[in-house]
Every structure is written in C-alpha cells, then in structure tokens.
Amino acid sequence: MKKQLIILLISIQLPFLLLSQQSDQKALNIIKKIDKNMFSKTQIVTSEMIVYGKRKKRVIRSKGYSMGKENNFTEYLFPEREKGTKMLKLNDRLLIYSPTTDRTIQLSGHLLRQSVMGSDLSYEDMMEERKLSEVYSAKIIQEENYNESPVWIMELISKVEGLAYHKRVLWIDKNKFIPLKENLYAKSGTLLKTTTFSDIRKIDKRWFPMKMNYKDMLKDGKGTDFIILDVSFNPKIPEGYFSKNILKK
C-alpha cells in the first residue's frame, strides 16, 4: 500500500516537475539571448551622460573601452571641468585619475556604490560587465504588453556573492530579446533603482538600446540619461589600455 502511494505521488508530481524544468530552461535561454545582444568580448563606446539638477542639467561626454568582465577603461572628454579624468577597472579594483590634482585614487568594496559625478549611476553600475546568465538564476513570472511590445516579465535572483543587486525584474521584448525596463532590488527587498531602455537599434546583427534612463529610487529628480553616441562590438583594443600607465598619458 505504501509503495502504491509513493508511485501515485510521483506520477502526480512528475508533470509539474517537468513543466518547471522546461520553464527554467526557457528562462535561461532568454537571458542568454539578452547577453548575446548586450555583451561582446571587446567594446568601445562613446556616450553622453545627462545629469538633471534642480535648476539645470549637466552633459558629460566620455569614451569607454572594455575587454571581458575584468578590464574597463573610461576617459572623460567634456566638459572642461571633467576633461582628462580617467577610470580604470582591473578585476575588482577601480582606479580614478584626476588631472586637477595629478593623483590616482583606488576605490573598492562599498566605495564603488558612490554616485558617479552626481548622477544616478554608481561606479558599480558603470563597471559591471558580467553576463546575466553567469550570475543570476531566472524565471518567467508574467507575460503582457509594455509600450505596445509583447514582453516576458522575468525575475532574476543572484546566484553569486557580491553583486550590486540581489534581485532584478526585467520586461523583455519577445521579438528583440532586449530589456525595455528593469527594477533593481537589494537583498532586503528594497527597490533601489529603475532603468528604462529606448532607441533600440539593430547594429551588427544584434539589437541594442542606445538610450537608458537610470533612476535612483533613494533620490529625488527624474534620473540620469545615458545616451550612446557610437558603439563598436568586438574591435581590437591594445592591451596597453588596461594598464596603470594609461592613466597619466
């Protein structure tokens, strides 16, 4: 009798387990396609960050070079006040060079959560290069339309230590495999930031958002716009760009 009961319970649970596994695999496949759109082995990006103040806005232009998930170099081009400031990420260290003082400081740990030049972005946000599929587990929680596009709403939970955001909720375009909106949460469940993605273009056979608005939910205001002026995927970048020597050149 006991054996028959066990067999009955297995036969009842098995279809649900199979459906759950299929759903998890589908979610993983979706975020892998997002990674394929959003990431490349190397990348060069020229961008403008628009920081909105109470009375006026500031436009800060920069050019960034990245190689893999450990190396990232950014040089600020405009305005004059920020021109020549450089940031170099080597593994989990961030070095910042200021031409005004001719000094280099190192940021690590909780200091990476500081705002970048008064914006709604942190240094962690600027330097995060890890693929979603490598550091988050994912599941589909809903399907709907968002801004007239069919989307999956997906919940991502961190599966490694040390991530800036324990949970992400994304609205993913079903046709382009690009996030249209994202909510970022602390481990406590507090909503920390929201991101909206727009001006999505097809570049080198991939879909890519050319404009993002980051909103720190712990701040007032309408957030910070990050606009990509030019992007190159998989270009050749000299290794010298990821050396300390680049900071004072």
PDB file of C-alpha atoms in Angstrom:
ATOM      1  CA  MET A   1       0.000   0.000   0.000  1.00  0.00           C
ATOM      2  CA  LYS A   2       2.814   2.366   0.919  1.00  0.00           C
ATOM      3  CA  LYS A   3       4.638   1.592  -2.337  1.00  0.00           C
ATOM      4  CA  GLN A   4       1.498   2.301  -4.351  1.00  0.00           C
ATOM      5  CA  LEU A   5       1.064   5.644  -2.558  1.00  0.00           C
ATOM      6  CA  ILE A   6       4.637   6.659  -3.389  1.00  0.00           C
ATOM      7  CA  ILE A   7       4.128   5.735  -7.048  1.00  0.00           C
ATOM      8  CA  LEU A   8       0.884   7.732  -7.097  1.00  0.00           C
ATOM      9  CA  LEU A   9       2.562  10.797  -5.592  1.00  0.00           C
ATOM     10  CA  ILE A  10       5.432  10.583  -8.118  1.00  0.00           C
ATOM     11  CA  SER A  11       3.001  10.258 -11.020  1.00  0.00           C
ATOM     12  CA  ILE A  12       1.130  13.359  -9.797  1.00  0.00           C
ATOM     13  CA  GLN A  13       4.256  15.469  -9.181  1.00  0.00           C
ATOM     14  CA  LEU A  14       6.261  14.433 -12.252  1.00  0.00           C
ATOM     15  CA  PRO A  15       4.333  16.538 -14.822  1.00  0.00           C
ATOM     16  CA  PHE A  16       4.700  19.627 -12.610  1.00  0.00           C
ATOM     17  CA  LEU A  17       8.430  18.978 -12.178  1.00  0.00           C
ATOM     18  CA  LEU A  18       8.871  18.586 -15.935  1.00  0.00           C
ATOM     19  CA  LEU A  19       6.944  21.810 -16.603  1.00  0.00           C
ATOM     20  CA  SER A  20       9.052  23.636 -14.015  1.00  0.00           C
ATOM     21  CA  GLN A  21      12.277  22.376 -15.604  1.00  0.00           C
ATOM     22  CA  GLN A  22      11.077  23.380 -19.073  1.00  0.00           C
ATOM     23  CA  SER A  23      10.147  26.854 -17.763  1.00  0.00           C
ATOM     24  CA  ASP A  24      13.567  27.276 -16.094  1.00  0.00           C
ATOM     25  CA  GLN A  25      15.320  26.218 -19.307  1.00  0.00           C
ATOM     26  CA  LYS A  26      13.223  28.652 -21.357  1.00  0.00           C
ATOM     27  CA  ALA A  27      14.101  31.495 -18.956  1.00  0.00           C
ATOM     28  CA  LEU A  28      17.805  30.598 -19.172  1.00  0.00           C
ATOM     29  CA  ASN A  29      17.663  30.566 -22.975  1.00  0.00           C
ATOM     30  CA  ILE A  30      16.032  34.008 -22.957  1.00  0.00           C
ATOM     31  CA  ILE A  31      18.686  35.644 -20.788  1.00  0.00           C
ATOM     32  CA  LYS A  32      21.430  34.001 -22.858  1.00  0.00           C
ATOM     33  CA  LYS A  33      19.938  35.727 -25.916  1.00  0.00           C
ATOM     34  CA  ILE A  34      19.892  39.016 -23.983  1.00  0.00           C
ATOM     35  CA  ASP A  35      23.573  38.508 -23.142  1.00  0.00           C
ATOM     36  CA  LYS A  36      24.328  37.867 -26.813  1.00  0.00           C
ATOM     37  CA  ASN A  37      22.752  41.228 -27.712  1.00  0.00           C
ATOM     38  CA  MET A  38      24.187  43.282 -24.876  1.00  0.00           C
ATOM     39  CA  PHE A  39      27.706  41.883 -24.420  1.00  0.00           C
ATOM     40  CA  SER A  40      30.756  41.303 -26.595  1.00  0.00           C
ATOM     41  CA  LYS A  41      34.365  40.254 -25.995  1.00  0.00           C
ATOM     42  CA  THR A  42      35.508  43.830 -26.510  1.00  0.00           C
ATOM     43  CA  GLN A  43      33.577  47.065 -26.831  1.00  0.00           C
ATOM     44  CA  ILE A  44      34.258  50.745 -27.478  1.00  0.00           C
ATOM     45  CA  VAL A  45      31.501  53.212 -26.536  1.00  0.00           C
ATOM     46  CA  THR A  46      31.295  56.978 -26.898  1.00  0.00           C
ATOM     47  CA  SER A  47      28.473  58.289 -24.734  1.00  0.00           C
ATOM     48  CA  GLU A  48      26.884  61.261 -23.031  1.00  0.00           C
ATOM     49  CA  MET A  49      25.546  61.201 -19.503  1.00  0.00           C
ATOM     50  CA  ILE A  50      22.890  63.832 -18.806  1.00  0.00           C
ATOM     51  CA  VAL A  51      22.610  64.621 -15.101  1.00  0.00           C
ATOM     52  CA  TYR A  52      19.469  66.576 -14.217  1.00  0.00           C
ATOM     53  CA  GLY A  53      19.758  69.020 -11.343  1.00  0.00           C
ATOM     54  CA  LYS A  54      17.042  71.095  -9.694  1.00  0.00           C
ATOM     55  CA  ARG A  55      17.638  74.078 -11.987  1.00  0.00           C
ATOM     56  CA  LYS A  56      19.843  72.899 -14.825  1.00  0.00           C
ATOM     57  CA  LYS A  57      21.351  69.833 -16.379  1.00  0.00           C
ATOM     58  CA  ARG A  58      24.950  68.773 -16.972  1.00  0.00           C
ATOM     59  CA  VAL A  59      26.147  66.882 -20.045  1.00  0.00           C
ATOM     60  CA  ILE A  60      29.239  64.725 -19.549  1.00  0.00           C
ATOM     61  CA  ARG A  61      30.814  63.002 -22.538  1.00  0.00           C
ATOM     62  CA  SER A  62      33.158  60.024 -22.277  1.00  0.00           C
ATOM     63  CA  LYS A  63      34.734  57.228 -24.261  1.00  0.00           C
ATOM     64  CA  GLY A  64      34.972  53.752 -22.768  1.00  0.00           C
ATOM     65  CA  TYR A  65      36.903  50.614 -23.694  1.00  0.00           C
ATOM     66  CA  SER A  66      36.127  47.190 -22.245  1.00  0.00           C
ATOM     67  CA  MET A  67      37.657  43.745 -22.602  1.00  0.00           C
ATOM     68  CA  GLY A  68      35.974  40.802 -20.917  1.00  0.00           C
ATOM     69  CA  LYS A  69      34.478  41.249 -17.477  1.00  0.00           C
ATOM     70  CA  GLU A  70      37.660  42.341 -15.689  1.00  0.00           C
ATOM     71  CA  ASN A  71      39.008  45.230 -17.761  1.00  0.00           C
ATOM     72  CA  ASN A  72      37.393  48.591 -18.406  1.00  0.00           C
ATOM     73  CA  PHE A  73      38.940  51.985 -19.191  1.00  0.00           C
ATOM     74  CA  THR A  74      36.975  55.248 -19.460  1.00  0.00           C
ATOM     75  CA  GLU A  75      38.226  58.721 -20.330  1.00  0.00           C
ATOM     76  CA  TYR A  76      36.070  61.838 -19.874  1.00  0.00           C
ATOM     77  CA  LEU A  77      36.126  64.252 -22.812  1.00  0.00           C
ATOM     78  CA  PHE A  78      33.704  67.043 -21.876  1.00  0.00           C
ATOM     79  CA  PRO A  79      33.031  69.467 -20.135  1.00  0.00           C
ATOM     80  CA  GLU A  80      36.335  71.154 -19.303  1.00  0.00           C
ATOM     81  CA  ARG A  81      35.850  70.508 -15.585  1.00  0.00           C
ATOM     82  CA  GLU A  82      35.790  66.721 -16.099  1.00  0.00           C
ATOM     83  CA  LYS A  83      38.023  66.535 -19.187  1.00  0.00           C
ATOM     84  CA  GLY A  84      41.002  64.250 -18.652  1.00  0.00           C
ATOM     85  CA  THR A  85      39.510  62.345 -15.712  1.00  0.00           C
ATOM     86  CA  LYS A  86      40.151  58.637 -16.262  1.00  0.00           C
ATOM     87  CA  MET A  87      38.809  55.455 -14.694  1.00  0.00           C
ATOM     88  CA  LEU A  88      40.466  52.060 -14.965  1.00  0.00           C
ATOM     89  CA  LYS A  89      38.889  48.832 -13.742  1.00  0.00           C
ATOM     90  CA  LEU A  90      41.253  45.916 -13.173  1.00  0.00           C
ATOM     91  CA  ASN A  91      39.412  42.886 -11.799  1.00  0.00           C
ATOM     92  CA  ASP A  92      37.588  44.159  -8.678  1.00  0.00           C
ATOM     93  CA  ARG A  93      39.671  47.363  -8.300  1.00  0.00           C
ATOM     94  CA  LEU A  94      38.789  50.746  -9.705  1.00  0.00           C
ATOM     95  CA  LEU A  95      41.481  53.415 -10.175  1.00  0.00           C
ATOM     96  CA  ILE A  96      40.468  57.024 -10.794  1.00  0.00           C
ATOM     97  CA  TYR A  97      42.911  59.630 -12.077  1.00  0.00           C
ATOM     98  CA  SER A  98      42.197  63.356 -11.627  1.00  0.00           C
ATOM     99  CA  PRO A  99      44.176  65.754 -13.864  1.00  0.00           C
ATOM    100  CA  THR A 100      43.386  68.617 -11.477  1.00  0.00           C
ATOM    101  CA  THR A 101      45.387  67.074  -8.644  1.00  0.00           C
ATOM    102  CA  ASP A 102      47.516  64.739 -10.799  1.00  0.00           C
ATOM    103  CA  ARG A 103      46.641  61.980  -8.345  1.00  0.00           C
ATOM    104  CA  THR A 104      45.236  58.475  -8.677  1.00  0.00           C
ATOM    105  CA  ILE A 105      42.916  57.037  -6.027  1.00  0.00           C
ATOM    106  CA  GLN A 106      41.628  53.491  -5.689  1.00  0.00           C
ATOM    107  CA  LEU A 107      38.027  52.575  -4.939  1.00  0.00           C
ATOM    108  CA  SER A 108      36.909  49.130  -3.794  1.00  0.00           C
ATOM    109  CA  GLY A 109      34.191  47.474  -1.740  1.00  0.00           C
ATOM    110  CA  HIS A 110      31.326  49.703  -0.600  1.00  0.00           C
ATOM    111  CA  LEU A 111      33.016  52.815  -2.044  1.00  0.00           C
ATOM    112  CA  LEU A 112      32.055  51.559  -5.528  1.00  0.00           C
ATOM    113  CA  ARG A 113      28.433  52.307  -4.642  1.00  0.00           C
ATOM    114  CA  GLN A 114      29.108  56.049  -4.649  1.00  0.00           C
ATOM    115  CA  SER A 115      27.482  58.236  -7.287  1.00  0.00           C
ATOM    116  CA  VAL A 116      29.443  58.956 -10.465  1.00  0.00           C
ATOM    117  CA  MET A 117      29.708  62.764 -10.783  1.00  0.00           C
ATOM    118  CA  GLY A 118      26.389  63.391  -9.052  1.00  0.00           C
ATOM    119  CA  SER A 119      24.446  61.077 -11.390  1.00  0.00           C
ATOM    120  CA  ASP A 120      22.020  58.256 -10.582  1.00  0.00           C
ATOM    121  CA  LEU A 121      24.676  55.747 -11.622  1.00  0.00           C
ATOM    122  CA  SER A 122      27.172  54.247  -9.226  1.00  0.00           C
ATOM    123  CA  TYR A 123      30.696  53.160 -10.100  1.00  0.00           C
ATOM    124  CA  GLU A 124      29.409  49.583  -9.843  1.00  0.00           C
ATOM    125  CA  ASP A 125      26.781  50.328 -12.487  1.00  0.00           C
ATOM    126  CA  MET A 126      29.384  51.804 -14.818  1.00  0.00           C
ATOM    127  CA  MET A 127      31.828  48.937 -14.462  1.00  0.00           C
ATOM    128  CA  GLU A 128      29.571  45.851 -14.328  1.00  0.00           C
ATOM    129  CA  GLU A 129      30.462  43.629 -17.273  1.00  0.00           C
ATOM    130  CA  ARG A 130      29.262  40.194 -16.156  1.00  0.00           C
ATOM    131  CA  LYS A 131      26.664  38.361 -18.197  1.00  0.00           C
ATOM    132  CA  LEU A 132      23.238  37.888 -16.579  1.00  0.00           C
ATOM    133  CA  SER A 133      23.240  34.151 -17.346  1.00  0.00           C
ATOM    134  CA  GLU A 134      26.500  33.709 -15.400  1.00  0.00           C
ATOM    135  CA  VAL A 135      25.438  35.374 -12.159  1.00  0.00           C
ATOM    136  CA  TYR A 136      21.624  35.130 -11.953  1.00  0.00           C
ATOM    137  CA  SER A 137      19.036  32.360 -11.990  1.00  0.00           C
ATOM    138  CA  ALA A 138      15.888  33.354 -13.878  1.00  0.00           C
ATOM    139  CA  LYS A 139      12.201  32.564 -14.132  1.00  0.00           C
ATOM    140  CA  ILE A 140       9.301  33.945 -16.142  1.00  0.00           C
ATOM    141  CA  ILE A 141       6.648  35.384 -13.831  1.00  0.00           C
ATOM    142  CA  GLN A 142       4.249  37.003 -16.302  1.00  0.00           C
ATOM    143  CA  GLU A 143       3.593  37.882 -19.949  1.00  0.00           C
ATOM    144  CA  GLU A 144       1.983  41.136 -21.097  1.00  0.00           C
ATOM    145  CA  ASN A 145       2.378  44.139 -23.431  1.00  0.00           C
ATOM    146  CA  TYR A 146       4.673  47.004 -22.488  1.00  0.00           C
ATOM    147  CA  ASN A 147       4.802  50.143 -24.679  1.00  0.00           C
ATOM    148  CA  GLU A 148       2.926  48.196 -27.362  1.00  0.00           C
ATOM    149  CA  SER A 149       5.523  45.397 -27.397  1.00  0.00           C
ATOM    150  CA  PRO A 150       4.865  41.817 -26.195  1.00  0.00           C
ATOM    151  CA  VAL A 151       7.145  41.104 -23.240  1.00  0.00           C
ATOM    152  CA  TRP A 152       8.116  38.494 -20.724  1.00  0.00           C
ATOM    153  CA  ILE A 153       8.397  39.774 -17.166  1.00  0.00           C
ATOM    154  CA  MET A 154      11.288  37.891 -15.627  1.00  0.00           C
ATOM    155  CA  GLU A 155      12.644  37.661 -12.113  1.00  0.00           C
ATOM    156  CA  LEU A 156      16.373  37.180 -11.716  1.00  0.00           C
ATOM    157  CA  ILE A 157      17.898  36.164  -8.356  1.00  0.00           C
ATOM    158  CA  SER A 158      21.644  36.369  -7.737  1.00  0.00           C
ATOM    159  CA  LYS A 159      23.461  33.066  -7.525  1.00  0.00           C
ATOM    160  CA  VAL A 160      26.885  34.507  -6.633  1.00  0.00           C
ATOM    161  CA  GLU A 161      28.054  36.715  -3.788  1.00  0.00           C
ATOM    162  CA  GLY A 162      28.997  40.360  -4.113  1.00  0.00           C
ATOM    163  CA  LEU A 163      26.521  41.548  -6.750  1.00  0.00           C
ATOM    164  CA  ALA A 164      25.264  45.111  -6.501  1.00  0.00           C
ATOM    165  CA  TYR A 165      21.654  43.928  -6.856  1.00  0.00           C
ATOM    166  CA  HIS A 166      20.279  40.754  -5.313  1.00  0.00           C
ATOM    167  CA  LYS A 167      17.161  40.715  -7.493  1.00  0.00           C
ATOM    168  CA  ARG A 168      16.242  42.143 -10.890  1.00  0.00           C
ATOM    169  CA  VAL A 169      12.821  42.250 -12.507  1.00  0.00           C
ATOM    170  CA  LEU A 170      13.000  42.762 -16.278  1.00  0.00           C
ATOM    171  CA  TRP A 171      10.477  43.456 -19.013  1.00  0.00           C
ATOM    172  CA  ILE A 172      11.968  41.651 -22.041  1.00  0.00           C
ATOM    173  CA  ASP A 173      10.915  42.347 -25.629  1.00  0.00           C
ATOM    174  CA  LYS A 174       9.863  38.952 -27.035  1.00  0.00           C
ATOM    175  CA  ASN A 175      10.967  39.769 -30.562  1.00  0.00           C
ATOM    176  CA  LYS A 176      14.273  41.554 -29.952  1.00  0.00           C
ATOM    177  CA  PHE A 177      15.444  39.946 -26.678  1.00  0.00           C
ATOM    178  CA  ILE A 178      16.287  43.305 -25.147  1.00  0.00           C
ATOM    179  CA  PRO A 179      15.159  44.645 -21.753  1.00  0.00           C
ATOM    180  CA  LEU A 180      12.736  47.565 -22.034  1.00  0.00           C
ATOM    181  CA  LYS A 181      12.527  48.171 -18.295  1.00  0.00           C
ATOM    182  CA  GLU A 182      14.304  46.893 -15.212  1.00  0.00           C
ATOM    183  CA  ASN A 183      13.779  47.165 -11.455  1.00  0.00           C
ATOM    184  CA  LEU A 184      16.794  46.565  -9.228  1.00  0.00           C
ATOM    185  CA  TYR A 185      16.393  45.363  -5.623  1.00  0.00           C
ATOM    186  CA  ALA A 186      18.519  44.957  -2.516  1.00  0.00           C
ATOM    187  CA  LYS A 187      18.538  41.644  -0.626  1.00  0.00           C
ATOM    188  CA  SER A 188      16.090  43.209   1.853  1.00  0.00           C
ATOM    189  CA  GLY A 189      13.563  43.655  -0.964  1.00  0.00           C
ATOM    190  CA  THR A 190      14.012  47.445  -1.172  1.00  0.00           C
ATOM    191  CA  LEU A 191      13.666  48.837  -4.688  1.00  0.00           C
ATOM    192  CA  LEU A 192      16.964  50.651  -5.289  1.00  0.00           C
ATOM    193  CA  LYS A 193      16.871  51.684  -8.943  1.00  0.00           C
ATOM    194  CA  THR A 194      14.804  51.527 -12.104  1.00  0.00           C
ATOM    195  CA  THR A 195      16.141  51.567 -15.649  1.00  0.00           C
ATOM    196  CA  THR A 196      14.251  52.163 -18.882  1.00  0.00           C
ATOM    197  CA  PHE A 197      15.759  51.308 -22.280  1.00  0.00           C
ATOM    198  CA  SER A 198      14.822  53.022 -25.544  1.00  0.00           C
ATOM    199  CA  ASP A 199      16.027  53.947 -29.047  1.00  0.00           C
ATOM    200  CA  ILE A 200      16.692  50.273 -29.762  1.00  0.00           C
ATOM    201  CA  ARG A 201      18.627  49.765 -32.991  1.00  0.00           C
ATOM    202  CA  LYS A 202      19.995  46.825 -34.938  1.00  0.00           C
ATOM    203  CA  ILE A 203      23.790  47.001 -35.010  1.00  0.00           C
ATOM    204  CA  ASP A 204      25.979  44.211 -36.416  1.00  0.00           C
ATOM    205  CA  LYS A 205      23.081  41.713 -36.364  1.00  0.00           C
ATOM    206  CA  ARG A 206      22.237  42.464 -32.733  1.00  0.00           C
ATOM    207  CA  TRP A 207      19.593  44.643 -31.094  1.00  0.00           C
ATOM    208  CA  PHE A 208      20.979  47.263 -28.749  1.00  0.00           C
ATOM    209  CA  PRO A 209      19.464  50.155 -26.720  1.00  0.00           C
ATOM    210  CA  MET A 210      21.088  53.497 -27.481  1.00  0.00           C
ATOM    211  CA  LYS A 211      19.409  55.337 -24.614  1.00  0.00           C
ATOM    212  CA  MET A 212      18.933  54.379 -20.970  1.00  0.00           C
ATOM    213  CA  ASN A 213      17.431  56.292 -18.081  1.00  0.00           C
ATOM    214  CA  TYR A 214      18.685  55.324 -14.622  1.00  0.00           C
ATOM    215  CA  LYS A 215      16.617  56.406 -11.627  1.00  0.00           C
ATOM    216  CA  ASP A 216      17.969  56.045  -8.106  1.00  0.00           C
ATOM    217  CA  MET A 217      14.813  55.494  -6.045  1.00  0.00           C
ATOM    218  CA  LEU A 218      16.539  56.897  -2.959  1.00  0.00           C
ATOM    219  CA  LYS A 219      16.983  60.272  -4.730  1.00  0.00           C
ATOM    220  CA  ASP A 220      14.615  62.965  -5.945  1.00  0.00           C
ATOM    221  CA  GLY A 221      14.523  64.011  -9.589  1.00  0.00           C
ATOM    222  CA  LYS A 222      13.914  62.359 -12.925  1.00  0.00           C
ATOM    223  CA  GLY A 223      17.047  60.268 -13.091  1.00  0.00           C
ATOM    224  CA  THR A 224      20.079  60.285 -15.361  1.00  0.00           C
ATOM    225  CA  ASP A 225      20.006  59.728 -19.121  1.00  0.00           C
ATOM    226  CA  PHE A 226      22.837  57.683 -20.603  1.00  0.00           C
ATOM    227  CA  ILE A 227      22.953  58.146 -24.385  1.00  0.00           C
ATOM    228  CA  ILE A 228      25.229  56.130 -26.628  1.00  0.00           C
ATOM    229  CA  LEU A 229      26.588  58.191 -29.498  1.00  0.00           C
ATOM    230  CA  ASP A 230      28.691  55.438 -31.044  1.00  0.00           C
ATOM    231  CA  VAL A 231      29.384  51.788 -30.239  1.00  0.00           C
ATOM    232  CA  SER A 232      31.735  49.178 -31.724  1.00  0.00           C
ATOM    233  CA  PHE A 233      31.427  45.475 -30.897  1.00  0.00           C
ATOM    234  CA  ASN A 234      34.476  43.197 -30.820  1.00  0.00           C
ATOM    235  CA  PRO A 235      37.041  45.787 -32.006  1.00  0.00           C
ATOM    236  CA  LYS A 236      40.748  45.256 -31.437  1.00  0.00           C
ATOM    237  CA  ILE A 237      41.899  47.158 -28.332  1.00  0.00           C
ATOM    238  CA  PRO A 238      45.624  47.383 -27.452  1.00  0.00           C
ATOM    239  CA  GLU A 239      46.378  45.750 -24.095  1.00  0.00           C
ATOM    240  CA  GLY A 240      48.032  48.983 -23.020  1.00  0.00           C
ATOM    241  CA  TYR A 241      44.571  50.473 -22.479  1.00  0.00           C
ATOM    242  CA  PHE A 242      44.218  48.224 -19.418  1.00  0.00           C
ATOM    243  CA  SER A 243      47.459  49.167 -17.695  1.00  0.00           C
ATOM    244  CA  LYS A 244      48.032  51.747 -14.960  1.00  0.00           C
ATOM    245  CA  ASN A 245      50.312  53.605 -17.374  1.00  0.00           C
ATOM    246  CA  ILE A 246      47.281  54.727 -19.408  1.00  0.00           C
ATOM    247  CA  LEU A 247      46.029  56.909 -16.547  1.00  0.00           C
ATOM    248  CA  LYS A 248      48.694  59.586 -16.848  1.00  0.00           C
ATOM    249  CA  LYS A 249      49.113  59.580 -20.628  1.00  0.00           C
TER     250      LYS A 249
END
